[in-house]
């Protein structure tokens, strides 16, 4: 049964959607009217409303761009390491999976992935198998129909026959479906900074729908560290994120022939205490015609928290407990394992 308690950020969420806060903040930052800033819903980048179950070439490219980002991250043995020491992105993920295995004490699990992607998922599944964990079922949850065939094919070597399932649905709708194995603990993963695309209150409400007491949630977040903002800019300035941005514009505005890519850090007021939360925003700036000012088409937005703030947000509802965290050596990325109370 869904809890009736209220997340401390829910009143703010109801007052103004995250997309509106992004629009108004970015308009102020770039000194353009808010009416000239377009912020599509996050889901719109991953499916075609007219044919939601059709995997066209552009959606295939979207999926493979995200896969390529993970391939780079997992292949670079130094990515995320501090000078001379510390976990790389790959080793941090391995260690948090080891933490997970230790806590399970041989108990079987159901693996539910929000936003399927084969590189990190394959690593996690192999690590679980090496540690003797019985994954009774894998559930991929995605609105992008392009992911299913690749996930089923590439996870086949690390899953027993008949244990792959897939749900073509929004994350927040999963809790209304009959997808759980009775009596089996559910491990839900949300990797690749995906959580930052949503308001914290929306994430909290979604987890309330999906998780039952004892279930586990493994998430990955790019966080603010003593290293400053450079790692954030470096990530969003890479060629794959630039192409993702251009593709998002092409799918929504096929007639636009000229635009300029930009990465922006903009403050948002998400809580009642007045402290701003920073959002990294990518956008295509479309030149205005004649006397019209430029139009800004937002292609991605992701909230960025400090590691301590991220932990507090997870536990703010009183229904989740952080049981393990593993950060990269430079403190730029955190893998967080939490349990539903």
CSV table of N, CA and C in Angstrom, one decimal, residues 86-235:
chain,number,residue,atom,x,y,z
A,86,UNK,N,42.5,6.4,-5.3
A,86,UNK,CA,41.1,6.5,-5.3
A,86,UNK,C,40.4,5.6,-6.4
A,87,UNK,N,39.2,5.3,-6.2
A,87,UNK,CA,38.4,4.5,-7.1
A,87,UNK,C,38.2,5.1,-8.5
A,88,UNK,N,38.3,4.4,-9.5
A,88,UNK,CA,37.8,4.8,-10.8
A,88,UNK,C,36.3,4.6,-10.8
A,89,UNK,N,35.6,5.1,-11.9
A,89,UNK,CA,34.2,4.9,-12.0
A,89,UNK,C,33.8,3.4,-12.0
A,90,UNK,N,34.6,2.6,-12.7
A,90,UNK,CA,34.4,1.1,-12.7
A,90,UNK,C,34.6,0.5,-11.4
A,91,UNK,N,35.7,0.8,-10.7
A,91,UNK,CA,35.9,0.1,-9.4
A,91,UNK,C,35.0,0.6,-8.4
A,92,UNK,N,34.5,1.8,-8.4
A,92,UNK,CA,33.5,2.2,-7.4
A,92,UNK,C,32.2,1.4,-7.6
A,93,UNK,N,31.8,1.2,-8.9
A,93,UNK,CA,30.6,0.4,-9.1
A,93,UNK,C,30.8,-1.0,-8.6
A,94,UNK,N,31.9,-1.6,-8.9
A,94,UNK,CA,32.2,-3.0,-8.4
A,94,UNK,C,32.1,-3.1,-6.9
A,95,UNK,N,32.7,-2.1,-6.2
A,95,UNK,CA,32.7,-2.1,-4.7
A,95,UNK,C,31.3,-2.0,-4.1
A,96,UNK,N,30.5,-1.2,-4.8
A,96,UNK,CA,29.1,-1.0,-4.2
A,96,UNK,C,28.3,-2.3,-4.4
A,97,UNK,N,28.6,-3.0,-5.5
A,97,UNK,CA,27.9,-4.3,-5.8
A,97,UNK,C,28.4,-5.3,-4.7
A,98,UNK,N,29.7,-5.3,-4.4
A,98,UNK,CA,30.2,-6.1,-3.3
A,98,UNK,C,29.5,-5.8,-2.0
A,99,UNK,N,29.3,-4.6,-1.7
A,99,UNK,CA,28.5,-4.2,-0.5
A,99,UNK,C,27.1,-4.8,-0.5
A,100,UNK,N,26.5,-4.7,-1.7
A,100,UNK,CA,25.2,-5.3,-1.9
A,100,UNK,C,25.2,-6.8,-1.6
A,101,UNK,N,26.2,-7.5,-2.2
A,101,UNK,CA,26.2,-9.0,-2.0
A,101,UNK,C,26.4,-9.3,-0.6
A,102,UNK,N,27.3,-8.6,0.1
A,102,UNK,CA,27.5,-8.9,1.5
A,102,UNK,C,26.2,-8.7,2.4
A,103,UNK,N,25.4,-7.7,2.0
A,103,UNK,CA,24.2,-7.5,2.8
A,103,UNK,C,23.1,-8.6,2.5
A,104,UNK,N,23.2,-9.1,1.3
A,104,UNK,CA,22.2,-10.1,0.9
A,104,UNK,C,22.4,-11.5,1.6
A,105,UNK,N,23.6,-11.8,2.0
A,105,UNK,CA,23.9,-13.0,2.7
A,105,UNK,C,23.3,-14.3,2.0
A,106,UNK,N,23.5,-14.3,0.7
A,106,UNK,CA,23.0,-15.5,-0.1
A,106,UNK,C,21.5,-15.4,-0.5
A,107,UNK,N,20.8,-14.4,-0.2
A,107,UNK,CA,19.4,-14.3,-0.5
A,107,UNK,C,19.2,-14.0,-2.0
A,108,UNK,N,18.3,-14.7,-2.7
A,108,UNK,CA,18.1,-14.4,-4.1
A,108,UNK,C,17.4,-13.1,-4.3
A,109,UNK,N,17.5,-12.5,-5.5
A,109,UNK,CA,16.9,-11.2,-5.8
A,109,UNK,C,16.2,-11.2,-7.2
A,110,UNK,N,15.3,-10.3,-7.3
A,110,UNK,CA,14.8,-9.9,-8.6
A,110,UNK,C,15.5,-8.5,-9.0
A,111,UNK,N,16.0,-8.4,-10.2
A,111,UNK,CA,16.7,-7.2,-10.6
A,111,UNK,C,15.9,-6.4,-11.6
A,112,UNK,N,15.5,-5.2,-11.2
A,112,UNK,CA,14.7,-4.3,-11.9
A,112,UNK,C,15.5,-3.1,-12.3
A,113,UNK,N,15.6,-2.9,-13.6
A,113,UNK,CA,16.5,-1.8,-14.1
A,113,UNK,C,15.6,-0.7,-14.7
A,114,UNK,N,15.7,0.5,-14.2
A,114,UNK,CA,15.0,1.7,-14.7
A,114,UNK,C,15.9,2.4,-15.7
A,115,UNK,N,15.6,2.2,-17.0
A,115,UNK,CA,16.5,2.8,-18.0
A,115,UNK,C,17.5,1.8,-18.4
A,116,UNK,N,17.2,0.7,-19.1
A,116,UNK,CA,18.1,-0.4,-19.4
A,116,UNK,C,19.3,0.1,-20.3
A,117,UNK,N,20.5,-0.5,-19.9
A,117,UNK,CA,21.7,-0.1,-20.6
A,117,UNK,C,22.7,-1.3,-20.4
A,118,UNK,N,23.3,-1.9,-21.4
A,118,UNK,CA,23.9,-3.2,-21.2
A,118,UNK,C,25.3,-3.2,-20.6
A,119,UNK,N,26.0,-2.1,-20.6
A,119,UNK,CA,27.4,-2.1,-20.2
A,119,UNK,C,27.5,-2.2,-18.6
A,120,UNK,N,27.0,-1.2,-17.9
A,120,UNK,CA,27.0,-1.3,-16.5
A,120,UNK,C,26.2,-2.5,-15.9
A,121,UNK,N,25.1,-2.7,-16.6
A,121,UNK,CA,24.2,-3.8,-16.2
A,121,UNK,C,24.9,-5.2,-16.3
A,122,UNK,N,25.6,-5.3,-17.4
A,122,UNK,CA,26.4,-6.6,-17.6
A,122,UNK,C,27.5,-6.7,-16.5
A,123,UNK,N,28.1,-5.6,-16.2
A,123,UNK,CA,29.1,-5.7,-15.1
A,123,UNK,C,28.5,-6.1,-13.8
A,124,UNK,N,27.4,-5.5,-13.4
A,124,UNK,CA,26.7,-5.7,-12.2
A,124,UNK,C,26.3,-7.2,-12.1
A,125,UNK,N,25.6,-7.7,-13.2
A,125,UNK,CA,25.2,-9.1,-13.2
A,125,UNK,C,26.3,-10.1,-13.1
A,126,UNK,N,27.4,-9.8,-13.8
A,126,UNK,CA,28.6,-10.7,-13.7
A,126,UNK,C,29.1,-10.7,-12.3
A,127,UNK,N,29.2,-9.5,-11.7
A,127,UNK,CA,29.7,-9.4,-10.3
A,127,UNK,C,28.8,-10.2,-9.3
A,128,UNK,N,27.5,-10.1,-9.5
A,128,UNK,CA,26.5,-10.8,-8.7
A,128,UNK,C,26.7,-12.3,-8.8
A,129,UNK,N,26.9,-12.7,-10.1
A,129,UNK,CA,27.0,-14.2,-10.3
A,129,UNK,C,28.3,-14.7,-9.7
A,130,UNK,N,29.4,-13.9,-9.8
A,130,UNK,CA,30.7,-14.3,-9.2
A,130,UNK,C,30.6,-14.4,-7.7
A,131,UNK,N,29.7,-13.6,-7.1
A,131,UNK,CA,29.6,-13.6,-5.6
A,131,UNK,C,28.5,-14.6,-5.2
A,132,UNK,N,27.9,-15.4,-6.1
A,132,UNK,CA,27.0,-16.4,-5.8
A,132,UNK,C,25.6,-16.0,-5.6
A,133,UNK,N,25.2,-14.8,-6.1
A,133,UNK,CA,23.8,-14.3,-5.9
A,133,UNK,C,23.0,-14.8,-7.0
A,134,UNK,N,21.8,-15.4,-6.7
A,134,UNK,CA,20.9,-16.0,-7.6
A,134,UNK,C,19.9,-14.9,-8.1
A,135,UNK,N,20.1,-14.4,-9.3
A,135,UNK,CA,19.1,-13.4,-9.9
A,135,UNK,C,18.0,-14.2,-10.5
A,136,UNK,N,16.9,-14.2,-9.9
A,136,UNK,CA,15.7,-15.0,-10.3
A,136,UNK,C,15.0,-14.4,-11.5
A,137,UNK,N,15.1,-13.1,-11.7
A,137,UNK,CA,14.5,-12.5,-12.8
A,137,UNK,C,15.1,-11.1,-13.1
A,138,UNK,N,15.3,-10.8,-14.3
A,138,UNK,CA,15.7,-9.4,-14.7
A,138,UNK,C,14.5,-8.7,-15.4
A,139,UNK,N,14.2,-7.5,-14.9
A,139,UNK,CA,13.1,-6.7,-15.5
A,139,UNK,C,13.7,-5.4,-16.1
A,140,UNK,N,13.7,-5.2,-17.4
A,140,UNK,CA,14.1,-3.9,-18.0
A,140,UNK,C,12.8,-3.0,-18.1
A,141,UNK,N,12.9,-1.8,-17.7
A,141,UNK,CA,11.8,-0.9,-17.8
A,141,UNK,C,12.2,0.4,-18.6
A,142,UNK,N,11.6,0.6,-19.7
A,142,UNK,CA,12.0,1.7,-20.6
A,142,UNK,C,10.8,2.1,-21.5
A,143,UNK,N,10.7,3.3,-21.8
A,143,UNK,CA,9.8,3.8,-22.8
A,143,UNK,C,10.4,3.8,-24.2
A,144,UNK,N,11.7,3.7,-24.3
A,144,UNK,CA,12.4,3.6,-25.6
A,144,UNK,C,12.3,2.2,-26.1
A,145,UNK,N,11.5,1.8,-27.1
A,145,UNK,CA,11.4,0.4,-27.5
A,145,UNK,C,12.7,-0.1,-28.2
A,146,UNK,N,13.7,0.8,-28.5
A,146,UNK,CA,14.9,0.4,-29.1
A,146,UNK,C,15.8,-0.4,-28.2
A,147,UNK,N,15.6,-0.4,-26.9
A,147,UNK,CA,16.5,-1.0,-25.9
A,147,UNK,C,16.2,-2.5,-25.8
A,148,UNK,N,15.0,-3.0,-26.0
A,148,UNK,CA,14.7,-4.4,-25.7
A,148,UNK,C,15.6,-5.5,-26.3
A,149,UNK,N,15.7,-5.4,-27.7
A,149,UNK,CA,16.4,-6.5,-28.4
A,149,UNK,C,17.9,-6.5,-27.9
A,150,UNK,N,18.5,-5.4,-27.8
A,150,UNK,CA,19.9,-5.3,-27.4
A,150,UNK,C,20.1,-5.9,-26.0
A,151,UNK,N,19.2,-5.5,-25.1
A,151,UNK,CA,19.4,-5.9,-23.7
A,151,UNK,C,19.2,-7.4,-23.6
A,152,UNK,N,18.2,-8.0,-24.3
A,152,UNK,CA,17.9,-9.4,-24.2
A,152,UNK,C,19.1,-10.2,-24.8
A,153,UNK,N,19.7,-9.7,-25.9
A,153,UNK,CA,20.8,-10.4,-26.5
A,153,UNK,C,22.1,-10.3,-25.7
A,154,UNK,N,22.4,-9.2,-25.1
A,154,UNK,CA,23.6,-9.0,-24.5
A,154,UNK,C,23.6,-9.5,-23.0
A,155,UNK,N,22.5,-9.6,-22.4
A,155,UNK,CA,22.4,-10.1,-21.1
A,155,UNK,C,22.2,-11.6,-21.0
A,156,UNK,N,22.0,-12.2,-22.2
A,156,UNK,CA,21.8,-13.7,-22.3
A,156,UNK,C,22.9,-14.5,-21.7
A,157,UNK,N,24.2,-14.1,-21.9
A,157,UNK,CA,25.3,-14.9,-21.3
A,157,UNK,C,25.4,-14.9,-19.8
A,158,UNK,N,24.7,-13.9,-19.1
A,158,UNK,CA,24.8,-13.8,-17.7
A,158,UNK,C,23.5,-14.0,-17.0
A,159,UNK,N,22.5,-14.4,-17.7
A,159,UNK,CA,21.2,-14.7,-17.1
A,159,UNK,C,20.8,-16.1,-17.5
A,160,UNK,N,20.2,-16.8,-16.6
A,160,UNK,CA,19.7,-18.2,-16.9
A,160,UNK,C,18.5,-18.0,-17.9
A,161,UNK,N,18.3,-19.0,-18.7
A,161,UNK,CA,17.2,-19.0,-19.7
A,161,UNK,C,15.9,-18.7,-19.1
A,162,UNK,N,15.1,-17.9,-19.7
A,162,UNK,CA,13.7,-17.6,-19.3
A,162,UNK,C,13.6,-16.5,-18.2
A,163,UNK,N,14.7,-15.9,-17.8
A,163,UNK,CA,14.7,-14.9,-16.7
A,163,UNK,C,14.7,-13.5,-17.2
A,164,UNK,N,14.6,-13.2,-18.4
A,164,UNK,CA,14.6,-11.9,-19.0
A,164,UNK,C,13.2,-11.4,-19.2
A,165,UNK,N,12.8,-10.3,-18.6
A,165,UNK,CA,11.5,-9.7,-18.9
A,165,UNK,C,11.7,-8.2,-19.2
A,166,UNK,N,10.7,-7.6,-19.8
A,166,UNK,CA,10.8,-6.2,-20.3
A,166,UNK,C,9.5,-5.5,-20.1
A,167,UNK,N,9.5,-4.3,-19.7
A,167,UNK,CA,8.2,-3.5,-19.5
A,167,UNK,C,8.3,-2.2,-20.2
A,168,UNK,N,7.5,-2.0,-21.2
A,168,UNK,CA,7.5,-0.8,-22.0
A,168,UNK,C,6.6,0.2,-21.3
A,169,UNK,N,7.1,1.0,-20.4
A,169,UNK,CA,6.3,1.8,-19.6
A,169,UNK,C,7.1,2.9,-19.0
A,170,UNK,N,6.5,4.0,-18.5
A,170,UNK,CA,7.1,5.0,-17.7
A,170,UNK,C,7.5,4.4,-16.4
A,171,UNK,N,8.6,4.9,-15.8
A,171,UNK,CA,9.1,4.4,-14.5
A,171,UNK,C,8.0,4.5,-13.4
A,172,UNK,N,7.3,5.6,-13.4
A,172,UNK,CA,6.3,5.9,-12.3
A,172,UNK,C,5.1,5.0,-12.5
A,173,UNK,N,4.9,4.3,-13.6
A,173,UNK,CA,3.8,3.5,-13.8
A,173,UNK,C,4.1,2.0,-13.4
A,174,UNK,N,5.3,1.7,-13.2
A,174,UNK,CA,5.7,0.3,-12.9
A,174,UNK,C,5.0,-0.3,-11.7
A,175,UNK,N,4.9,0.6,-10.6
A,175,UNK,CA,4.3,0.1,-9.4
A,175,UNK,C,2.9,-0.4,-9.5
A,176,UNK,N,2.2,0.0,-10.6
A,176,UNK,CA,0.8,-0.4,-10.8
A,176,UNK,C,0.7,-1.7,-11.6
A,177,UNK,N,1.9,-2.3,-12.0
A,177,UNK,CA,1.9,-3.5,-12.8
A,177,UNK,C,2.2,-4.7,-11.9
A,178,UNK,N,1.7,-5.9,-12.3
A,178,UNK,CA,2.0,-7.1,-11.6
A,178,UNK,C,3.3,-7.7,-12.1
A,179,UNK,N,4.5,-7.2,-11.7
A,179,UNK,CA,5.7,-7.7,-12.3
A,179,UNK,C,6.6,-8.4,-11.2
A,180,UNK,N,6.3,-8.4,-10.0
A,180,UNK,CA,7.1,-8.9,-8.9
A,180,UNK,C,7.0,-10.4,-8.8
A,181,UNK,N,8.2,-11.0,-8.4
A,181,UNK,CA,8.2,-12.4,-8.0
A,181,UNK,C,7.8,-12.5,-6.6
A,182,UNK,N,6.8,-13.2,-6.2
A,182,UNK,CA,6.3,-13.3,-4.8
A,182,UNK,C,7.5,-13.8,-3.9
A,183,UNK,N,7.6,-13.1,-2.8
A,183,UNK,CA,8.6,-13.6,-1.8
A,183,UNK,C,10.0,-13.4,-2.2
A,184,UNK,N,10.3,-12.6,-3.2
A,184,UNK,CA,11.7,-12.3,-3.7
A,184,UNK,C,12.0,-10.8,-3.5
A,185,UNK,N,13.1,-10.5,-2.9
A,185,UNK,CA,13.5,-9.1,-2.7
A,185,UNK,C,13.8,-8.5,-4.0
A,186,UNK,N,13.4,-7.3,-4.2
A,186,UNK,CA,13.6,-6.6,-5.4
A,186,UNK,C,14.8,-5.6,-5.3
A,187,UNK,N,15.7,-5.7,-6.3
A,187,UNK,CA,16.8,-4.7,-6.4
A,187,UNK,C,16.5,-3.9,-7.6
A,188,UNK,N,16.3,-2.6,-7.3
A,188,UNK,CA,15.9,-1.6,-8.4
A,188,UNK,C,17.2,-0.8,-8.7
A,189,UNK,N,17.6,-0.6,-9.9
A,189,UNK,CA,18.7,0.2,-10.3
A,189,UNK,C,18.3,1.4,-11.1
A,190,UNK,N,19.0,2.5,-11.0
A,190,UNK,CA,18.8,3.7,-11.8
A,190,UNK,C,20.1,4.4,-11.9
A,191,UNK,N,20.8,3.9,-13.0
A,191,UNK,CA,22.2,4.4,-13.2
A,191,UNK,C,22.3,5.4,-14.2
A,192,UNK,N,23.5,6.0,-14.4
A,192,UNK,CA,23.8,7.0,-15.4
A,192,UNK,C,23.2,8.4,-15.2
A,193,UNK,N,23.1,8.8,-13.9
A,193,UNK,CA,22.7,10.1,-13.5
A,193,UNK,C,21.2,10.4,-13.8
A,194,UNK,N,20.5,9.3,-14.2
A,194,UNK,CA,19.1,9.5,-14.6
A,194,UNK,C,18.2,10.1,-13.5
A,195,UNK,N,18.5,9.9,-12.2
A,195,UNK,CA,17.7,10.4,-11.1
A,195,UNK,C,17.7,11.9,-11.1
A,196,UNK,N,18.8,12.5,-11.6
A,196,UNK,CA,18.9,14.0,-11.7
A,196,UNK,C,18.0,14.6,-12.6
A,197,UNK,N,17.4,13.8,-13.5
A,197,UNK,CA,16.4,14.4,-14.5
A,197,UNK,C,15.0,14.6,-13.9
A,198,UNK,N,14.8,14.3,-12.6
A,198,UNK,CA,13.5,14.4,-12.0
A,198,UNK,C,13.6,15.2,-10.7
A,199,UNK,N,12.5,15.8,-10.3
A,199,UNK,CA,12.4,16.5,-9.0
A,199,UNK,C,12.6,15.4,-7.9
A,200,UNK,N,13.3,15.7,-6.9
A,200,UNK,CA,13.5,14.7,-5.8
A,200,UNK,C,12.2,14.2,-5.2
A,201,UNK,N,11.2,15.1,-5.2
A,201,UNK,CA,9.9,14.6,-4.7
A,201,UNK,C,9.2,13.6,-5.6
A,202,UNK,N,9.4,13.8,-6.9
A,202,UNK,CA,8.9,12.8,-7.9
A,202,UNK,C,9.6,11.5,-7.8
A,203,UNK,N,10.9,11.5,-7.5
A,203,UNK,CA,11.7,10.3,-7.3
A,203,UNK,C,11.2,9.6,-6.1
A,204,UNK,N,11.0,10.3,-5.0
A,204,UNK,CA,10.5,9.7,-3.8
A,204,UNK,C,9.2,9.1,-3.9
A,205,UNK,N,8.3,9.8,-4.6
A,205,UNK,CA,6.9,9.2,-4.9
A,205,UNK,C,7.0,7.9,-5.8
A,206,UNK,N,7.9,8.0,-6.8
A,206,UNK,CA,8.1,6.8,-7.6
A,206,UNK,C,8.6,5.6,-6.8
A,207,UNK,N,9.6,5.8,-5.9
A,207,UNK,CA,10.1,4.7,-5.1
A,207,UNK,C,9.0,4.2,-4.2
A,208,UNK,N,8.2,5.1,-3.7
A,208,UNK,CA,7.1,4.6,-2.8
A,208,UNK,C,6.2,3.6,-3.6
A,209,UNK,N,6.0,3.9,-4.9
A,209,UNK,CA,5.1,3.0,-5.7
A,209,UNK,C,5.8,1.6,-6.0
A,210,UNK,N,7.1,1.7,-6.2
A,210,UNK,CA,7.8,0.5,-6.7
A,210,UNK,C,8.3,-0.4,-5.6
A,211,UNK,N,8.9,0.2,-4.5
A,211,UNK,CA,9.6,-0.6,-3.5
A,211,UNK,C,8.7,-1.0,-2.4
A,212,UNK,N,9.0,-2.2,-1.9
A,212,UNK,CA,8.4,-2.7,-0.7
A,212,UNK,C,9.4,-2.8,0.4
A,213,UNK,N,9.0,-2.9,1.7
A,213,UNK,CA,10.0,-3.0,2.8
A,213,UNK,C,11.0,-4.1,2.5
A,214,UNK,N,12.3,-3.8,2.7
A,214,UNK,CA,13.3,-4.7,2.4
A,214,UNK,C,14.0,-4.6,1.1
A,215,UNK,N,13.2,-4.0,0.1
A,215,UNK,CA,13.8,-3.9,-1.3
A,215,UNK,C,15.0,-2.9,-1.3
A,216,UNK,N,15.8,-3.0,-2.3
A,216,UNK,CA,17.0,-2.2,-2.4
A,216,UNK,C,17.0,-1.3,-3.6
A,217,UNK,N,17.6,-0.2,-3.5
A,217,UNK,CA,17.7,0.8,-4.6
A,217,UNK,C,19.1,1.2,-4.8
A,218,UNK,N,19.7,0.9,-6.0
A,218,UNK,CA,21.0,1.3,-6.4
A,218,UNK,C,21.0,2.4,-7.4
A,219,UNK,N,21.5,3.6,-7.0
A,219,UNK,CA,21.5,4.7,-7.9
A,219,UNK,C,22.9,5.3,-8.1
A,220,UNK,N,23.0,6.1,-9.2
A,220,UNK,CA,24.3,6.7,-9.5
A,220,UNK,C,24.1,8.2,-9.7
A,221,UNK,N,24.9,9.1,-9.1
A,221,UNK,CA,24.7,10.5,-9.3
A,221,UNK,C,26.0,11.2,-9.5
A,222,UNK,N,26.0,12.1,-10.4
A,222,UNK,CA,27.2,13.0,-10.5
A,222,UNK,C,27.0,14.1,-9.5
A,223,UNK,N,27.9,14.3,-8.6
A,223,UNK,CA,27.7,15.2,-7.4
A,223,UNK,C,28.8,16.3,-7.5
A,224,UNK,N,28.5,17.3,-6.7
A,224,UNK,CA,29.5,18.4,-6.5
A,224,UNK,C,30.6,18.0,-5.5
A,225,UNK,N,31.8,18.3,-5.8
A,225,UNK,CA,32.9,17.9,-5.0
A,225,UNK,C,33.9,19.0,-4.8
A,226,UNK,N,34.9,18.8,-4.1
A,226,UNK,CA,36.0,19.9,-3.9
A,226,UNK,C,36.7,20.2,-5.2
A,227,UNK,N,36.5,19.3,-6.2
A,227,UNK,CA,37.1,19.5,-7.5
A,227,UNK,C,36.4,20.6,-8.3
A,228,UNK,N,35.3,21.1,-7.8
A,228,UNK,CA,34.5,22.1,-8.5
A,228,UNK,C,33.6,21.6,-9.6
A,229,UNK,N,33.4,22.5,-10.5
A,229,UNK,CA,32.4,22.2,-11.6
A,229,UNK,C,33.0,21.7,-12.9
A,230,UNK,N,34.3,21.6,-12.9
A,230,UNK,CA,34.9,21.2,-14.2
A,230,UNK,C,34.5,19.9,-14.7
A,231,UNK,N,34.4,18.9,-13.8
A,231,UNK,CA,34.0,17.6,-14.3
A,231,UNK,C,32.6,17.6,-14.9
A,232,UNK,N,31.7,18.5,-14.4
A,232,UNK,CA,30.4,18.6,-14.9
A,232,UNK,C,30.5,19.1,-16.4
A,233,UNK,N,31.2,20.2,-16.6
A,233,UNK,CA,31.4,20.7,-17.9
A,233,UNK,C,32.0,19.7,-18.8
A,234,UNK,N,33.0,19.0,-18.4
A,234,UNK,CA,33.7,18.1,-19.2
A,234,UNK,C,32.8,17.0,-19.7
A,235,UNK,N,31.9,16.5,-18.8
A,235,UNK,CA,30.9,15.5,-19.3
A,235,UNK,C,30.0,16.0,-20.3
